[in-house]
Tab-separated table of C-alpha atoms in Angstrom:
chain	number	residue	atom	x	y	z
M	1	MET	CA	-3.000	-160.060	96.815
M	2	ALA	CA	-3.762	-159.305	93.101
M	3	HIS	CA	-0.434	-157.493	92.276
M	4	THR	CA	1.876	-159.311	94.599
M	5	GLY	CA	4.796	-161.095	92.989
M	6	PRO	CA	5.347	-160.961	88.988
M	7	VAL	CA	2.645	-162.137	86.843
M	8	ILE	CA	3.066	-163.321	83.084
M	9	GLU	CA	2.808	-160.466	80.674
M	10	ASP	CA	1.379	-161.964	77.467
M	11	PHE	CA	-2.094	-161.756	78.950
M	12	GLU	CA	-4.212	-162.225	76.131
M	13	ARG	CA	-2.330	-165.492	74.869
M	14	CYS	CA	-3.146	-166.861	78.364
M	15	TYR	CA	-6.781	-165.953	78.512
M	16	ARG	CA	-7.227	-167.462	75.133
M	17	ALA	CA	-6.123	-170.828	76.418
M	18	VAL	CA	-7.790	-170.821	79.382
M	19	GLN	CA	-11.319	-170.014	77.555
M	20	SER	CA	-10.377	-173.149	75.399
M	21	LYS	CA	-9.314	-174.962	78.597
M	22	ASP	CA	-6.565	-176.258	76.488
M	23	PRO	CA	-4.806	-179.057	78.908
M	24	ARG	CA	-1.692	-178.699	76.865
M	25	PHE	CA	-0.831	-175.604	78.745
M	26	ASP	CA	-1.330	-177.278	82.286
M	27	GLY	CA	2.113	-176.465	84.043
M	28	TRP	CA	3.268	-173.843	81.636
M	29	PHE	CA	1.452	-171.457	83.661
M	30	PHE	CA	-1.298	-170.898	86.423
M	31	THR	CA	-4.550	-169.008	86.494
M	32	ALA	CA	-5.141	-166.710	89.611
M	33	VAL	CA	-8.729	-165.305	90.094
M	34	THR	CA	-8.838	-161.991	92.637
M	35	SER	CA	-12.180	-162.279	93.564
M	36	THR	CA	-12.208	-165.663	94.947
M	37	GLY	CA	-8.563	-166.022	96.031
M	38	ILE	CA	-7.844	-169.597	94.275
M	39	TYR	CA	-5.526	-170.475	91.573
M	40	CYS	CA	-6.168	-173.075	88.988
M	41	ARG	CA	-4.705	-174.667	85.821
M	42	PRO	CA	-5.746	-173.435	82.367
M	43	SER	CA	-7.905	-176.412	81.759
M	44	CYS	CA	-10.032	-176.283	84.761
M	45	PRO	CA	-13.616	-177.225	83.898
M	46	ALA	CA	-15.100	-174.255	86.118
M	47	MET	CA	-16.689	-171.084	84.537
M	48	THR	CA	-14.259	-168.953	82.834
M	49	PRO	CA	-13.237	-165.993	85.140
M	50	LYS	CA	-13.504	-162.475	83.751
M	51	ALA	CA	-10.410	-161.185	82.421
M	52	ALA	CA	-10.531	-158.329	85.028
M	53	ASN	CA	-10.448	-160.655	87.835
M	54	VAL	CA	-7.552	-162.923	86.461
M	55	ARG	CA	-3.590	-162.928	87.176
M	56	PHE	CA	-1.231	-165.359	85.439
M	57	TYR	CA	1.609	-166.927	87.288
M	58	PRO	CA	4.662	-169.063	86.104
M	59	SER	CA	4.378	-171.335	88.832
M	60	ALA	CA	2.261	-172.902	91.384
M	61	ALA	CA	4.857	-171.469	94.455
M	62	ALA	CA	4.438	-168.236	92.800
M	63	ALA	CA	0.446	-168.189	92.949
M	64	GLN	CA	0.822	-169.327	96.286
M	65	GLN	CA	3.411	-166.777	97.443
M	66	ALA	CA	0.599	-164.008	96.604
M	67	GLY	CA	-1.737	-165.400	98.555
M	68	PHE	CA	-3.775	-167.828	96.077
M	69	ARG	CA	-4.474	-171.253	97.545
M	70	ALA	CA	-5.375	-174.538	94.989
M	71	CYS	CA	-8.416	-174.883	93.532
M	72	LYS	CA	-10.533	-178.153	94.950
M	73	ARG	CA	-11.624	-179.201	91.607
M	74	CYS	CA	-8.648	-179.237	89.101
M	75	ARG	CA	-6.158	-179.678	91.910
M	76	PRO	CA	-3.462	-177.368	90.233
M	77	ASP	CA	-0.692	-178.912	92.251
M	78	ALA	CA	-0.977	-182.532	90.708
M	79	THR	CA	-0.474	-181.071	86.867
M	80	PRO	CA	2.768	-182.190	84.910
M	81	GLY	CA	5.658	-179.934	85.295
M	82	SER	CA	6.679	-177.450	83.052
M	83	PRO	CA	8.669	-178.692	79.992
M	84	GLU	CA	10.615	-175.751	79.900
M	85	TRP	CA	12.942	-176.857	82.857
M	86	ASP	CA	14.109	-180.031	80.588
M	87	ALA	CA	14.714	-178.051	77.442
M	88	ARG	CA	16.605	-175.359	78.797
M	89	ALA	CA	20.089	-175.929	80.401
M	90	ASP	CA	20.575	-172.627	82.559
M	91	VAL	CA	21.175	-172.141	85.980
M	92	VAL	CA	17.381	-171.707	86.406
M	93	ALA	CA	16.576	-174.762	85.077
M	94	ARG	CA	19.436	-176.815	86.643
M	95	ALA	CA	17.896	-175.369	90.247
M	96	MET	CA	14.144	-176.336	89.261
M	97	ARG	CA	15.345	-180.117	88.566
M	98	LEU	CA	17.504	-180.167	91.669
M	99	ILE	CA	14.673	-178.535	93.749
M	100	ALA	CA	12.604	-181.521	92.237
M	101	ASP	CA	14.888	-184.311	93.159
M	102	GLY	CA	14.939	-182.923	97.151
M	103	VAL	CA	17.992	-180.904	97.515
M	104	VAL	CA	16.654	-177.927	98.942
M	105	ASP	CA	14.799	-180.569	101.752
M	106	ARG	CA	18.280	-182.198	102.059
M	107	ALA	CA	20.725	-179.927	102.277
M	108	GLY	CA	18.744	-176.307	102.335
M	109	VAL	CA	19.164	-173.649	100.143
M	110	PRO	CA	22.723	-173.007	101.149
M	111	GLY	CA	23.020	-176.488	99.789
M	112	LEU	CA	21.402	-175.527	96.547
M	113	ALA	CA	23.155	-172.739	96.069
M	114	ALA	CA	26.680	-174.503	96.517
M	115	SER	CA	26.040	-177.406	94.302
M	116	LEU	CA	25.070	-174.701	91.450
M	117	GLY	CA	28.249	-172.435	92.266
M	118	TYR	CA	26.174	-169.470	93.091
M	119	SER	CA	25.573	-167.358	96.603
M	120	VAL	CA	22.414	-167.859	98.063
M	121	ARG	CA	21.469	-164.018	97.530
M	122	GLN	CA	22.178	-164.550	93.412
M	123	LEU	CA	20.195	-167.682	93.196
M	124	GLU	CA	17.188	-166.119	95.204
M	125	ARG	CA	17.179	-163.346	92.656
M	126	LEU	CA	17.337	-165.553	89.691
M	127	LEU	CA	14.796	-167.834	90.345
M	128	ASP	CA	12.485	-164.916	91.953
M	129	ALA	CA	12.736	-163.287	88.679
M	130	GLU	CA	11.957	-166.402	86.575
M	131	VAL	CA	9.852	-168.294	88.550
M	132	GLY	CA	8.185	-165.961	90.627
M	133	ALA	CA	9.196	-167.569	93.785
M	134	GLY	CA	12.583	-168.270	95.730
M	135	PRO	CA	13.799	-171.955	96.305
M	136	LEU	CA	11.927	-172.109	99.761
M	137	ALA	CA	8.740	-171.352	98.253
M	138	ILE	CA	8.871	-173.735	95.421
M	139	ALA	CA	10.461	-176.223	97.892
M	140	ARG	CA	7.267	-175.676	100.213
M	141	ALA	CA	5.095	-175.839	96.906
M	142	GLN	CA	6.519	-179.387	96.533
M	143	ARG	CA	6.141	-180.301	100.140
M	144	ALA	CA	2.738	-179.351	100.052
M	145	GLN	CA	1.966	-181.595	97.215
M	146	THR	CA	3.830	-184.582	98.809
M	147	ALA	CA	1.850	-183.989	102.115
M	148	ARG	CA	-1.234	-184.083	99.837
M	149	VAL	CA	-0.650	-187.656	98.363
M	150	LEU	CA	0.079	-188.952	101.802
M	151	ILE	CA	-2.867	-187.758	103.275
M	152	GLU	CA	-5.054	-188.852	100.692
M	153	THR	CA	-3.593	-192.182	100.045
M	154	THR	CA	-2.470	-193.683	103.115
M	155	ASP	CA	-3.568	-193.955	106.872
M	156	LEU	CA	-0.225	-192.931	108.390
M	157	ALA	CA	-0.058	-190.723	111.255
M	158	MET	CA	-0.501	-186.911	110.521
M	159	ALA	CA	3.226	-186.553	111.925
M	160	GLU	CA	4.762	-189.203	109.737
M	161	VAL	CA	3.046	-187.376	106.467
M	162	ALA	CA	4.619	-184.092	107.730
M	163	PHE	CA	8.144	-185.306	108.269
M	164	GLY	CA	7.961	-187.512	105.079
M	165	ALA	CA	6.778	-184.492	102.869
M	166	GLY	CA	10.140	-182.907	104.310
M	167	PHE	CA	8.455	-180.197	107.068
M	168	ALA	CA	10.415	-179.164	109.732
M	169	SER	CA	7.665	-179.239	112.353
M	170	ILE	CA	3.828	-180.331	112.622
M	171	ARG	CA	3.198	-176.586	113.327
M	172	GLN	CA	4.740	-175.689	109.645
M	173	PHE	CA	2.620	-178.655	108.056
M	174	ASN	CA	-0.582	-177.754	109.515
M	175	ASP	CA	-0.090	-174.167	108.609
M	176	THR	CA	1.138	-174.790	104.861
M	177	VAL	CA	-1.517	-177.167	104.152
M	178	ARG	CA	-4.506	-174.945	105.392
M	179	ALA	CA	-2.982	-171.746	103.254
M	180	VAL	CA	-2.151	-173.740	99.906
M	181	PHE	CA	-5.574	-176.175	100.140
M	182	ASP	CA	-7.840	-174.329	102.328
M	183	ALA	CA	-8.154	-177.067	104.404
M	184	THR	CA	-7.108	-178.928	107.726
M	185	PRO	CA	-5.464	-182.332	107.041
M	186	SER	CA	-7.843	-184.331	108.687
M	187	SER	CA	-10.476	-182.748	106.555
M	188	LEU	CA	-8.335	-183.515	103.282
M	189	ARG	CA	-8.375	-187.301	104.362
M	190	ALA	CA	-12.118	-186.998	105.203
M	191	ARG	CA	-13.010	-185.546	102.048
M	192	ALA	CA	-10.606	-188.462	99.856
M	193	ALA	CA	-12.036	-191.176	102.055
M	194	GLY	CA	-15.403	-190.022	101.265
M	195	ALA	CA	-14.977	-189.729	97.344
M	196	ALA	CA	-13.419	-192.860	97.486
M	197	HIS	CA	-16.313	-194.465	99.150
M	198	GLY	CA	-18.784	-192.752	96.612
M	199	ALA	CA	-16.859	-194.127	93.677
M	200	GLY	CA	-16.737	-197.798	94.987
M	201	GLY	CA	-13.238	-197.489	96.550
M	202	ARG	CA	-11.492	-196.385	93.730
M	203	ALA	CA	-7.562	-195.846	93.854
M	204	GLY	CA	-6.293	-193.560	96.081
M	205	SER	CA	-8.205	-193.903	99.214
M	206	PRO	CA	-6.668	-194.402	102.678
M	207	SER	CA	-6.236	-198.423	103.001
M	208	ALA	CA	-4.663	-200.348	105.639
M	209	SER	CA	-2.478	-202.467	103.026
M	210	THR	CA	-0.877	-199.173	101.991
M	211	GLY	CA	1.429	-198.692	104.747
M	212	PRO	CA	4.680	-196.957	105.588
M	213	GLY	CA	6.597	-196.420	102.540
M	214	ALA	CA	4.508	-198.103	99.984
M	215	LEU	CA	2.137	-195.788	97.791
M	216	ASP	CA	0.016	-196.001	94.772
M	217	LEU	CA	0.187	-193.023	92.955
M	218	ARG	CA	-0.814	-191.711	89.347
M	219	LEU	CA	1.662	-189.558	87.338
M	220	SER	CA	0.162	-187.473	84.916
M	221	PHE	CA	1.492	-186.335	81.496
M	222	ARG	CA	0.276	-184.332	78.527
M	223	GLN	CA	-1.381	-186.221	75.834
M	224	PRO	CA	-0.603	-188.042	73.844
M	225	LEU	CA	1.538	-190.725	75.146
M	226	ALA	CA	3.000	-193.386	72.676
M	227	PRO	CA	4.151	-196.115	75.252
M	228	GLU	CA	5.341	-198.837	73.089
M	229	ASN	CA	9.095	-197.051	72.536
M	230	LEU	CA	9.160	-195.825	75.877
M	231	PHE	CA	8.283	-199.173	77.810
M	232	GLY	CA	9.738	-201.130	75.259
M	233	HIS	CA	12.829	-199.364	75.348
M	234	LEU	CA	12.861	-199.956	78.928
M	235	ALA	CA	12.065	-203.690	78.734
M	236	ALA	CA	14.596	-204.827	75.847
M	237	THR	CA	17.529	-202.991	78.142
M	238	ALA	CA	16.666	-204.035	81.383
M	239	VAL	CA	19.090	-205.450	83.957
M	240	PRO	CA	18.193	-208.456	85.687
M	241	GLY	CA	18.483	-207.881	89.429
M	242	VAL	CA	17.577	-203.987	89.030
M	243	GLU	CA	14.933	-204.097	86.519
M	244	GLU	CA	12.197	-206.614	85.673
M	245	ILE	CA	8.996	-206.785	83.696
M	246	SER	CA	5.969	-208.108	85.566
M	247	GLY	CA	2.915	-208.675	82.538
M	248	ASP	CA	2.806	-204.642	81.364
M	249	THR	CA	4.475	-203.345	84.510
M	250	TYR	CA	8.093	-202.188	84.317
M	251	ARG	CA	9.853	-202.421	87.992
M	252	ARG	CA	13.093	-201.246	89.090
M	253	THR	CA	15.153	-200.397	92.079
M	254	LEU	CA	16.241	-196.979	93.055
M	255	ARG	CA	19.172	-195.639	94.749
M	256	LEU	CA	17.780	-192.862	97.077
M	257	ALA	CA	19.297	-190.346	99.879
M	258	ARG	CA	18.270	-192.281	102.585
M	259	GLY	CA	17.777	-195.639	101.338
M	260	PRO	CA	17.009	-198.060	98.626
M	261	GLY	CA	13.494	-197.694	96.751
M	262	VAL	CA	11.492	-199.939	94.284
M	263	VAL	CA	9.080	-198.426	91.673
M	264	ALA	CA	6.375	-200.077	89.398
M	265	LEU	CA	5.236	-198.263	86.479
M	266	ARG	CA	2.257	-199.179	84.177
M	267	PRO	CA	1.000	-197.137	81.359
M	268	ALA	CA	-2.712	-196.279	81.141
M	269	PRO	CA	-4.703	-194.214	78.875
M	270	GLU	CA	-4.625	-190.975	81.252
M	271	HIS	CA	-1.998	-191.503	84.004
M	272	VAL	CA	0.897	-193.904	84.076
M	273	ALA	CA	0.193	-196.188	87.581
M	274	CYS	CA	3.226	-195.967	90.043
M	275	ARG	CA	3.596	-197.887	93.318
M	276	VAL	CA	6.561	-196.471	95.205
M	277	ALA	CA	8.204	-198.335	98.080
M	278	VAL	CA	10.741	-196.357	99.693
M	279	ALA	CA	12.476	-197.079	102.949
M	280	ASP	CA	12.244	-193.653	104.317
M	281	LEU	CA	9.320	-191.526	103.375
M	282	ARG	CA	11.289	-188.460	102.873
M	283	ASP	CA	12.765	-189.933	99.656
M	284	LEU	CA	9.074	-189.823	97.976
M	285	THR	CA	9.637	-186.697	96.380
M	286	SER	CA	12.792	-187.576	95.362
M	287	ALA	CA	11.441	-191.017	93.899
M	288	ILE	CA	8.767	-189.372	92.124
M	289	SER	CA	10.913	-186.778	90.347
M	290	ARG	CA	13.173	-189.911	89.368
M	291	CYS	CA	10.071	-191.685	87.749
M	292	ARG	CA	8.872	-188.643	85.812
M	293	PHE	CA	12.469	-187.981	84.473
M	294	LEU	CA	12.663	-191.867	83.475
M	295	LEU	CA	9.423	-191.519	81.363
M	296	ASP	CA	9.915	-187.778	80.156
M	297	LEU	CA	6.363	-187.249	81.739
M	298	ASP	CA	6.708	-183.617	81.526
M	299	ALA	CA	7.321	-183.067	77.523
M	300	ASP	CA	4.761	-181.390	75.470
M	301	PRO	CA	4.509	-183.570	72.858
M	302	VAL	CA	1.924	-181.581	70.926
M	303	SER	CA	4.818	-178.881	70.486
M	304	VAL	CA	7.356	-181.529	69.265
M	305	ASP	CA	5.034	-183.626	66.932
M	306	GLU	CA	4.192	-180.204	65.092
M	307	VAL	CA	7.699	-179.447	64.305
M	308	LEU	CA	8.745	-183.252	63.036
M	309	GLY	CA	5.550	-183.842	61.667
M	310	ALA	CA	6.445	-180.865	59.308
M	311	ASP	CA	9.170	-182.820	57.416
M	312	ALA	CA	7.402	-185.091	54.942
M	313	ALA	CA	9.741	-188.129	55.701
M	314	LEU	CA	8.777	-187.917	59.489
M	315	ALA	CA	5.081	-187.030	58.645
M	316	PRO	CA	3.922	-190.801	58.499
M	317	LEU	CA	5.546	-191.849	61.749
M	318	VAL	CA	4.190	-188.943	63.647
M	319	ALA	CA	1.100	-189.422	62.282
M	320	LYS	CA	1.069	-193.641	63.324
M	321	SER	CA	2.485	-193.070	66.769
M	322	PRO	CA	2.201	-189.607	68.333
M	323	GLY	CA	3.578	-188.766	71.273
M	324	ARG	CA	6.900	-190.550	71.494
M	325	ARG	CA	9.052	-189.729	74.398
M	326	VAL	CA	12.583	-190.342	75.176
M	327	PRO	CA	13.213	-193.163	77.337
M	328	ARG	CA	15.494	-191.936	79.911
M	329	CYS	CA	17.370	-192.854	82.923
M	330	ALA	CA	16.840	-193.150	86.845
M	331	ASP	CA	20.602	-192.329	87.598
M	332	GLY	CA	22.994	-190.528	85.364
M	333	ALA	CA	26.179	-192.383	86.549
M	334	GLU	CA	24.219	-195.751	85.988
M	335	MET	CA	23.497	-194.798	82.551
M	336	ALA	CA	26.910	-193.946	81.593
M	337	VAL	CA	28.190	-197.059	82.826
M	338	ARG	CA	25.712	-199.004	80.807
M	339	ALA	CA	26.156	-197.032	77.348
M	340	VAL	CA	29.859	-197.876	77.730
M	341	LEU	CA	28.892	-201.408	78.163
M	342	GLY	CA	26.513	-201.074	75.102
M	343	GLN	CA	28.867	-199.887	73.001
M	344	GLN	CA	29.208	-201.850	69.665
M	345	VAL	CA	27.781	-204.872	71.264
M	346	SER	CA	23.923	-206.123	71.198
M	347	THR	CA	21.509	-205.364	73.363
M	348	ALA	CA	21.443	-208.712	74.930
M	349	ALA	CA	25.363	-208.866	75.509
M	350	ALA	CA	25.394	-205.295	77.167
M	351	ARG	CA	22.502	-206.932	79.778
M	352	THR	CA	24.581	-209.934	80.472
M	353	THR	CA	27.668	-207.880	81.463
M	354	ALA	CA	25.743	-205.319	83.159
M	355	ALA	CA	23.633	-207.920	85.400
M	356	ARG	CA	27.131	-209.721	86.485
M	357	LEU	CA	28.414	-206.148	87.677
M	358	VAL	CA	25.198	-206.089	89.252
M	359	ALA	CA	25.129	-209.727	90.834
M	360	HIS	CA	29.118	-208.876	92.287
M	361	LEU	CA	28.988	-205.168	93.414
M	362	GLY	CA	25.526	-203.937	93.778
M	363	ASP	CA	24.088	-203.294	97.281
M	364	PRO	CA	21.445	-205.803	98.115
M	365	ALA	CA	17.996	-204.679	97.796
M	366	LEU	CA	14.866	-206.316	99.505
M	367	ASP	CA	11.868	-206.425	97.022
M	368	ALA	CA	8.200	-207.637	98.715
M	369	GLU	CA	6.632	-207.683	95.671
M	370	GLY	CA	8.821	-209.218	93.077
M	371	GLY	CA	12.013	-210.606	92.179
M	372	LEU	CA	14.348	-207.540	92.209
M	373	THR	CA	17.469	-208.141	94.104
M	374	HIS	CA	19.904	-204.972	94.007
M	375	LEU	CA	20.783	-201.403	93.435
M	376	PHE	CA	23.024	-200.838	90.584
M	377	PRO	CA	26.457	-200.584	91.750
M	378	THR	CA	28.028	-196.879	92.472
M	379	PRO	CA	30.596	-195.555	90.344
M	380	GLU	CA	33.104	-195.930	93.888
M	381	ALA	CA	32.346	-199.545	93.912
M	382	LEU	CA	33.027	-200.055	90.139
M	383	VAL	CA	36.632	-198.545	90.393
M	384	GLN	CA	38.222	-201.906	91.395
M	385	ALA	CA	36.394	-204.164	88.993
M	386	ALA	CA	37.345	-205.971	85.975
M	387	PRO	CA	34.792	-206.655	83.408
M	388	ALA	CA	35.012	-209.273	80.665
M	389	LEU	CA	35.661	-206.581	77.944
M	390	PRO	CA	37.730	-206.282	75.355
M	391	ALA	CA	41.030	-204.058	76.001
M	392	ALA	CA	39.841	-200.809	74.668
M	393	ARG	CA	36.401	-201.384	76.040
M	394	ARG	CA	37.660	-201.871	79.544
M	395	ARG	CA	40.351	-198.917	79.000
M	396	THR	CA	36.840	-196.819	78.444
M	397	PHE	CA	35.097	-198.264	81.175
M	398	GLY	CA	37.866	-197.607	83.798
M	399	ALA	CA	37.920	-194.002	82.370
M	400	MET	CA	34.000	-193.581	82.863
M	401	VAL	CA	34.114	-194.933	86.449
M	402	GLY	CA	36.997	-193.039	87.653
M	403	ALA	CA	35.749	-189.561	86.480
M	404	LEU	CA	32.474	-190.314	88.071
M	405	ALA	CA	33.670	-191.683	91.143
M	406	SER	CA	36.162	-188.562	91.266
M	407	GLY	CA	33.582	-185.925	90.735
M	408	ARG	CA	35.438	-184.710	87.436
M	409	LEU	CA	32.133	-185.745	85.679
M	410	ASP	CA	28.531	-185.058	87.174
M	411	LEU	CA	25.776	-186.566	85.642
M	412	GLY	CA	23.230	-185.582	87.945
M	413	PRO	CA	20.024	-183.554	87.736
M	414	GLY	CA	21.806	-180.083	88.303
M	415	CYS	CA	24.578	-180.867	86.559
M	416	ASP	CA	25.682	-178.218	83.754
M	417	ARG	CA	25.244	-179.889	80.280
M	418	ARG	CA	27.988	-178.068	78.415
M	419	ALA	CA	30.607	-179.043	81.199
M	420	ALA	CA	29.392	-182.667	81.441
M	421	LEU	CA	29.429	-182.970	77.399
M	422	SER	CA	33.177	-181.331	77.624
M	423	ALA	CA	34.009	-183.930	80.495
M	424	LEU	CA	32.555	-187.194	78.338
M	425	SER	CA	34.179	-186.047	75.070
M	426	ALA	CA	37.676	-185.993	77.039
M	427	LEU	CA	37.437	-189.251	78.460
M	428	ASP	CA	39.194	-191.947	75.994
M	429	GLY	CA	37.297	-194.421	74.239
M	430	VAL	CA	33.838	-191.842	74.481
M	431	GLY	CA	32.804	-191.307	71.081
M	432	PRO	CA	30.020	-188.846	69.159
M	433	TRP	CA	27.362	-192.010	70.045
M	434	THR	CA	28.603	-192.443	73.317
M	435	ALA	CA	28.165	-188.789	74.334
M	436	GLN	CA	25.083	-187.983	72.542
M	437	VAL	CA	23.085	-190.912	73.874
M	438	LEU	CA	23.841	-189.785	77.581
M	439	VAL	CA	23.282	-186.426	76.857
M	440	MET	CA	19.850	-187.809	75.712
M	441	ARG	CA	19.165	-190.000	78.114
M	442	ALA	CA	21.070	-188.934	81.395
M	443	LEU	CA	20.925	-185.292	80.999
M	444	GLY	CA	17.355	-185.039	79.405
M	445	ASP	CA	18.428	-182.705	76.519
M	446	PRO	CA	15.350	-182.648	73.953
M	447	ASP	CA	17.726	-181.495	71.144
M	448	ALA	CA	20.722	-184.600	71.535
M	449	PHE	CA	21.368	-186.351	68.272
M	450	PRO	CA	23.451	-189.421	67.832
M	451	ALA	CA	24.024	-189.260	64.421
M	452	THR	CA	26.357	-192.105	64.257
M	453	ASP	CA	23.932	-194.792	65.800
M	454	LEU	CA	23.200	-197.462	63.127
M	455	GLY	CA	19.499	-197.877	63.757
M	456	VAL	CA	19.044	-193.982	63.184
M	457	ARG	CA	21.363	-194.288	60.013
M	458	ARG	CA	19.587	-197.385	58.879
M	459	ALA	CA	16.215	-195.412	59.119
M	460	ALA	CA	17.325	-192.436	57.722
M	461	GLU	CA	18.811	-194.094	54.859
M	462	ALA	CA	15.495	-196.060	54.063
M	463	LEU	CA	13.581	-192.748	54.164
M	464	GLY	CA	15.784	-190.948	52.087
M	465	LEU	CA	17.492	-188.864	54.448
M	466	GLY	CA	20.859	-189.180	53.665
M	467	SER	CA	23.299	-192.617	54.347
M	468	THR	CA	26.238	-190.657	56.117
M	469	PRO	CA	26.353	-188.702	59.927
M	470	ARG	CA	26.981	-185.320	58.105
M	471	ALA	CA	24.152	-185.565	55.415
M	472	LEU	CA	21.821	-186.853	58.588
M	473	GLU	CA	23.051	-183.751	60.631
M	474	ASP	CA	22.383	-181.116	58.065
M	475	ARG	CA	18.743	-182.831	57.416
M	476	ALA	CA	18.113	-182.803	60.986
M	477	GLU	CA	18.916	-179.196	61.451
M	478	ARG	CA	14.820	-178.573	60.918
M	479	TRP	CA	14.184	-180.961	63.458
M	480	ARG	CA	15.550	-178.422	66.184
M	481	PRO	CA	14.972	-178.264	69.496
M	482	TRP	CA	13.585	-181.764	69.114
M	483	ARG	CA	15.735	-183.708	67.444
M	484	ALA	CA	16.336	-186.579	70.589
M	485	TYR	CA	12.082	-186.931	69.510
M	486	ALA	CA	13.194	-187.153	66.157
M	487	VAL	CA	15.648	-190.201	67.139
M	488	GLN	CA	12.771	-192.323	68.815
M	489	TYR	CA	10.712	-191.687	65.238
M	490	LEU	CA	13.524	-192.921	63.234
M	491	TRP	CA	13.939	-196.006	65.697
M	492	SER	CA	10.119	-196.795	65.503
M	493	THR	CA	10.953	-198.300	61.740
M	494	ALA	CA	12.930	-201.032	63.311
M	495	ASP	CA	11.475	-204.627	64.026
M	496	HIS	CA	13.271	-204.686	67.338
M	497	PRO	CA	12.005	-205.381	70.867
M	498	ILE	CA	12.657	-201.653	71.750
M	499	ASN	CA	9.319	-200.753	69.948
M	500	GLN	CA	7.234	-203.473	71.245
M	501	TRP	CA	5.054	-202.875	74.524
M	502	PRO	CA	4.214	-205.842	76.599
M	503	PRO	CA	7.188	-207.163	75.668
M	504	PRO	CA	7.357	-210.187	73.124
M	505	THR	CA	7.120	-213.936	75.034
M	506	LYS	CA	10.167	-214.267	72.379
M	507	PRO	CA	13.548	-212.508	72.373
M	508	ALA	CA	13.869	-210.946	68.399
M	509	ALA	CA	17.077	-210.386	67.136
M	510	SER	CA	19.405	-207.839	68.687
M	511	ARG	CA	20.828	-204.951	67.018
M	512	LYS	CA	24.091	-203.389	67.529
M	513	GLU	CA	23.725	-200.031	69.020
M	514	GLU	CA	27.008	-198.327	67.333
M	515	PRO	CA	28.747	-198.681	64.492
C-alpha cells in the first residue's frame, strides 16, 4: 500500500509542513501514514508520525486509490481545494475544474475527455501523472465527500443520499463510504448526531427542517480572508431578481444542470456559511463548486500577500486588510453579458439594465426564503433582445450573446483561457478592459490585469505608480502572477460600496467602470 501510486518527491519540505501543522498547506498535498492506513491534512492535530511511515500524495483521490482511508479527526476530504487548479490553464487544470463542476457525474469520462478535445486514454494518463489518480477516482473522492455532507447534515434516506451524491447504485455508495471513511453510512450519521447532541445541537446535525434540496454547509478557506471587498463587490453590483442582500447574507439563484438552485452565503471568522436549495440533489456538487469559485475560496492568500506586500506602495494596503479575494462569478456567460452592460456607465445603471433583461427574459425561479424571482437569461434567450443601450454598445451586446449562443465563445469552467481571450478580443466593441475583467472574474485567472480600469488608474496615480496604462503595466510586472489580487488592493482605496460589507443603508456615489 505504501508504494502504490505516484507520491510527492519533495519529502523534506512536506514533512516540515506536517511538523509545523501549518494549515496553509491543507489541500496542496495529503499525508498518508502506512502504519495506520490513514491519510490526513498537513495540519492534523494528531501526533506527527515517524518520517519512515509517511507518504505524501497530491490529492485525496490518489491517497484513497493507494488504499488509505480518511482521518476521522481532521477530515482531509473537507479541506479547501488546491489553488493550483485556478492558477494553471493547462488541460489538467481544466479537467479538475470540470470534474469539480460535476461533468463526470453527468457525462462520464468520455464526456469529460470530449469537452477537452482529448481521448480518454490521453486524459487518464495526464491526470494520473499530475494528480495521482484518474478522472473516475477523482470523481469518486468528490462523491464520497458529497455523500458525507448529506449523511451528516440531513435526515434523507440513504438511497436518496446515494443518488444525490452521484453514485450509480446503493452498493457502490456503501462500498465507497466504507473504503474512504472506514465506517458505514449509518454509523457516520449516528456519530454526527451524537456529536451535535453533545455540543448542544450545533449546526450540522441532521434535522427534519433540512429537507430534500435544502442544506446548511460550511465552506472552508485558507486564512486570512477579507470579506469587505469580496461580499461588498457582490452586493454593490447585485442584479435585482437574481441577487439580493439580506442583512449580512448574500443570496442568488443558480442555473444548474437539472434545475434552478438558490444559495445564501455569509462570511464567518473561520468559514463561509452556505445554505443551498436545489431542485435536484445531484446538482449539489456543482452548486458548491460554483460558490467556491464565486468567492475565490481556494486561494492561497499568504502567498499572494507575500508577493504584493513586497512592493512598498502596496505594503500598507496589504497590511491593513490582508487576504483579499477576487470576486468572481457563478456563470461565465452571465458575467460576460453584465460586463458589456457595465461598459462606460455607473454600477447603478448597469444593474438597472440587467434587471430589465432578467424580468423580461429570465426563467422564473422559486425562492421560499427570500425575494429572488428569476435565473439570469441564457445567451440563447438574449439573442433577440433589444436593450436600451447606445448603438455601439448594442452592437457589442449582440456580438457577445451571439458568440456565446453559437459556442464560438466558451467561458465555462473547462474552457481554454487563451482561446477564450482570443475570441473575446475579436468581438466588436470588446476592448482591453472588458476582456481583462472577464479573464479575471469569469475565467479566474489570478494574473489578469485591467490596466485601463478607471478605479485602478486613479488609485495607481494616487500611490505614485504611474498615470498611464503602459506605466502601470510596467510597474505591475513585479506583482505577477497575482496581478488580479493587486487590482483588489488598488480598488480598496476608493470610497465606494464595493468596499463596504455589510452594505451601507444609503447608496454612495457610483463610479464608472471603464474610461
